[in-house]
Coordinates of C-alpha atoms in Angstrom, one line a residue:
M1 CA 9.6 -24.9 -30.6
G2 CA 7.9 -22.5 -28.8
Q3 CA 3.9 -22.1 -28.7
E4 CA 2.6 -19.7 -30.7
Q5 CA 1.0 -17.1 -29.3
P6 CA -2.5 -16.4 -30.5
N7 CA -2.6 -13.3 -33.5
F8 CA -5.9 -11.5 -32.4
S9 CA -7.1 -8.6 -34.5
P10 CA -6.8 -5.1 -33.1
T11 CA -10.7 -5.5 -32.4
E12 CA -9.9 -8.8 -30.4
A13 CA -7.0 -7.4 -28.5
N14 CA -9.1 -4.6 -27.6
Q15 CA -11.8 -6.4 -26.4
L16 CA -9.4 -8.6 -24.0
A17 CA -7.6 -5.4 -22.9
S18 CA -10.9 -3.7 -21.6
R19 CA -11.9 -7.4 -19.9
S20 CA -8.6 -7.1 -18.2
A21 CA -9.0 -3.6 -16.9
D22 CA -12.4 -4.4 -16.1
T23 CA -11.3 -7.6 -13.8
K24 CA -8.4 -5.1 -12.4
Q25 CA -10.8 -2.5 -11.2
A26 CA -13.6 -5.0 -10.2
L27 CA -10.9 -6.5 -7.8
I28 CA -9.6 -2.8 -6.9
D29 CA -13.3 -1.6 -5.7
A30 CA -14.2 -5.0 -4.2
A31 CA -11.3 -5.0 -2.0
R32 CA -11.5 -1.1 -1.1
E33 CA -14.9 -1.9 0.1
L34 CA -14.2 -4.6 2.2
F35 CA -10.5 -2.8 3.6
V36 CA -12.7 0.4 4.7
E37 CA -15.3 -2.0 6.0
N38 CA -13.3 -5.1 7.7
G39 CA -9.7 -3.4 7.6
Y40 CA -7.0 -4.8 6.0
F41 CA -5.9 -7.7 8.5
Q42 CA -9.4 -9.0 8.4
T43 CA -10.1 -9.7 5.1
G44 CA -9.2 -12.7 3.1
T45 CA -8.3 -13.0 -0.5
E46 CA -11.0 -15.5 -0.7
E47 CA -13.4 -12.8 0.3
I48 CA -12.4 -10.3 -2.5
V49 CA -12.5 -12.4 -5.3
R50 CA -16.1 -13.5 -4.4
A51 CA -16.9 -10.0 -3.9
A52 CA -15.4 -9.2 -7.6
G53 CA -16.8 -12.0 -9.3
V54 CA -13.6 -13.6 -10.0
T55 CA -11.2 -16.2 -9.6
R56 CA -8.2 -16.7 -7.7
G57 CA -6.1 -16.8 -10.8
A58 CA -7.7 -13.3 -11.3
L59 CA -6.5 -11.9 -8.5
Y60 CA -2.8 -13.1 -8.7
H61 CA -2.8 -12.4 -12.8
H62 CA -2.8 -8.6 -11.9
F63 CA -1.7 -8.4 -8.1
S64 CA 1.5 -10.4 -6.7
D65 CA -0.3 -10.4 -3.1
K66 CA -2.9 -9.1 -1.1
K67 CA -0.6 -6.3 -0.2
A68 CA 0.1 -5.1 -3.8
L69 CA -3.9 -5.0 -4.2
F70 CA -4.1 -2.9 -1.1
L71 CA -1.5 -0.3 -2.4
A72 CA -3.6 -0.1 -5.6
V73 CA -6.4 0.9 -3.3
F74 CA -4.1 2.8 -1.2
E75 CA -3.2 4.9 -4.4
A76 CA -6.3 5.0 -6.3
I77 CA -7.6 6.9 -2.8
E78 CA -4.9 9.5 -3.3
E79 CA -5.3 10.2 -6.7
E80 CA -8.8 10.9 -6.0
L81 CA -7.7 13.4 -3.1
I82 CA -5.7 15.4 -5.5
G83 CA -8.4 15.4 -8.1
S84 CA -10.4 17.4 -5.2
S85 CA -7.7 19.2 -4.0
A86 CA -7.1 20.4 -7.9
Q87 CA -10.8 21.5 -7.8
L88 CA -10.5 24.1 -5.6
T89 CA -11.6 27.5 -6.1
T90 CA -9.1 29.2 -8.5
N91 CA -10.3 32.9 -7.7
T92 CA -8.4 33.4 -4.6
D93 CA -4.4 33.4 -3.8
S94 CA -2.0 30.1 -4.1
F95 CA -1.5 30.2 -0.5
T96 CA -5.4 30.5 0.5
R97 CA -5.5 27.5 -1.7
L98 CA -2.2 25.6 -0.1
Q99 CA -4.5 26.1 3.6
E100 CA -7.7 25.1 1.9
A101 CA -6.3 22.1 0.7
M102 CA -4.6 21.7 3.9
L103 CA -7.5 22.0 5.9
G104 CA -9.2 19.4 3.2
F105 CA -7.2 17.1 3.9
L106 CA -7.9 17.3 7.7
D107 CA -11.8 17.1 6.9
A108 CA -10.6 13.9 4.6
S109 CA -9.6 12.0 7.3
L110 CA -12.7 12.0 9.1
T111 CA -14.0 9.5 6.0
P112 CA -14.0 5.9 6.7
E113 CA -12.0 5.1 3.5
V114 CA -9.4 7.7 4.2
Q115 CA -9.2 6.9 8.1
R116 CA -8.8 3.3 7.7
V117 CA -6.6 2.6 4.5
L118 CA -4.6 5.6 4.5
L119 CA -4.1 6.2 7.9
I120 CA -4.6 3.8 10.0
D121 CA -3.9 0.1 7.7
G122 CA -1.5 2.3 5.4
P123 CA 1.2 3.0 8.3
A124 CA 0.8 -1.0 9.4
V125 CA 0.6 -2.4 5.6
L126 CA 3.3 -0.3 4.2
G127 CA 5.8 0.4 7.0
W128 CA 6.6 3.6 8.0
Q129 CA 9.1 4.7 5.0
E130 CA 6.9 3.2 2.1
W131 CA 3.7 5.1 3.8
R132 CA 5.7 8.2 4.2
A133 CA 7.0 8.1 0.7
L134 CA 4.0 7.7 -1.0
E135 CA 2.7 10.5 1.3
A136 CA 5.8 12.8 -0.1
K137 CA 5.1 11.7 -3.8
Y138 CA 0.9 12.6 -3.6
G139 CA 1.5 15.4 -1.6
L140 CA 4.6 17.3 -1.8
G141 CA 4.4 18.6 -4.7
V142 CA 0.9 19.9 -4.4
I143 CA 2.4 22.1 -1.7
Q144 CA 5.9 22.9 -3.2
E145 CA 3.9 24.2 -6.0
L146 CA 1.3 26.2 -4.4
L147 CA 4.1 27.8 -2.1
K148 CA 5.8 29.0 -5.2
D149 CA 3.3 30.5 -6.9
A150 CA 2.4 32.2 -3.2
I151 CA 5.5 33.4 -3.6
E152 CA 5.4 35.0 -6.9
Q153 CA 2.3 36.6 -5.9
G154 CA 4.0 38.1 -2.5
V155 CA 1.1 37.0 -0.5
I156 CA 4.2 35.7 1.6
P157 CA 7.6 36.5 1.7
P158 CA 10.1 34.1 0.0
Q159 CA 11.2 31.0 2.0
P160 CA 13.2 27.9 1.3
V161 CA 10.5 26.4 -0.9
T162 CA 11.6 22.4 -0.5
A163 CA 12.2 22.2 3.2
L164 CA 9.0 23.8 4.0
A165 CA 7.2 22.0 2.1
H166 CA 8.6 19.3 3.7
I167 CA 7.7 20.4 7.3
L168 CA 4.3 21.4 6.5
L169 CA 3.4 17.7 4.9
A170 CA 4.7 16.4 8.1
A171 CA 2.5 18.8 9.9
V172 CA -0.2 18.1 7.9
D173 CA 0.5 13.9 8.0
E174 CA 0.5 14.3 11.8
A175 CA -2.4 15.7 12.1
A176 CA -4.4 13.4 10.0
L177 CA -3.1 10.3 12.0
Y178 CA -4.3 12.3 15.4
I179 CA -7.7 12.6 14.0
A180 CA -7.9 9.3 13.2
N181 CA -6.5 8.1 15.9
S182 CA -8.4 10.4 18.4
P183 CA -11.6 8.8 20.5
D184 CA -13.3 11.7 19.3
P185 CA -12.4 12.5 15.6
I186 CA -14.6 15.5 15.4
A187 CA -13.0 17.4 18.2
A188 CA -9.6 16.3 17.4
R189 CA -10.3 17.5 13.7
D190 CA -11.5 21.2 15.2
V191 CA -8.7 21.9 17.1
S192 CA -6.2 20.3 14.6
A193 CA -7.5 23.1 12.2
S194 CA -7.1 25.7 14.2
A195 CA -3.5 25.0 14.9
M196 CA -2.8 24.8 11.2
Q197 CA -4.2 27.7 10.3
A198 CA -2.0 29.3 13.4
V199 CA 1.2 28.1 11.7
T200 CA 0.3 28.7 7.8
A201 CA -0.9 32.3 9.0
G202 CA 2.6 32.9 10.6
L203 CA 4.4 32.4 7.2
T204 CA 2.5 35.5 6.2
G205 CA 3.0 37.6 9.6
K206 CA -0.8 37.5 10.0
S207 CA -2.9 36.5 12.6
P208 CA -4.8 33.6 11.9
E209 CA -8.7 34.7 11.6

């Protein structure tokens, strides 16, 4: 006969689910801090569970391996970037918001979290194809929607939105990688921002300010 499953009350079940979620979040938070400070390859799982205050069993209950935990950290940072983009001022046109979002990502590439996790360790840990797929997952839809809105508002002429969105995503990703790997990231950000403004301004037929 199979082993009987414990019969939890709704309150007990909610408490267990809450504790499980708290444990998972503690692992993500601890790993995030360590990955940023030391890098993925210099961080061991023992350090992570110790910093999180949990057991190795808890780690492998929630994540199949260290790479899976890295992916959770990666996606948490991407979600925060998307949230920041959504908070852009709404009293400007969609094309201006698109420019602001792209420049905002270049600014974010100067931060230790984005620089280390998304741009330096990300491609190395996940592999180029998975890294690009994740960048598309989080960035492509935002770019497409803003381009569509800008066309509807008459700010830019009709464009092949899907193709253009892929091109702009590739451009901002490459610029961010250039900044993150530059010996002078601030200078690299400045020249990349100027180049990005020139590229996007060309879509409207206007010169960048």
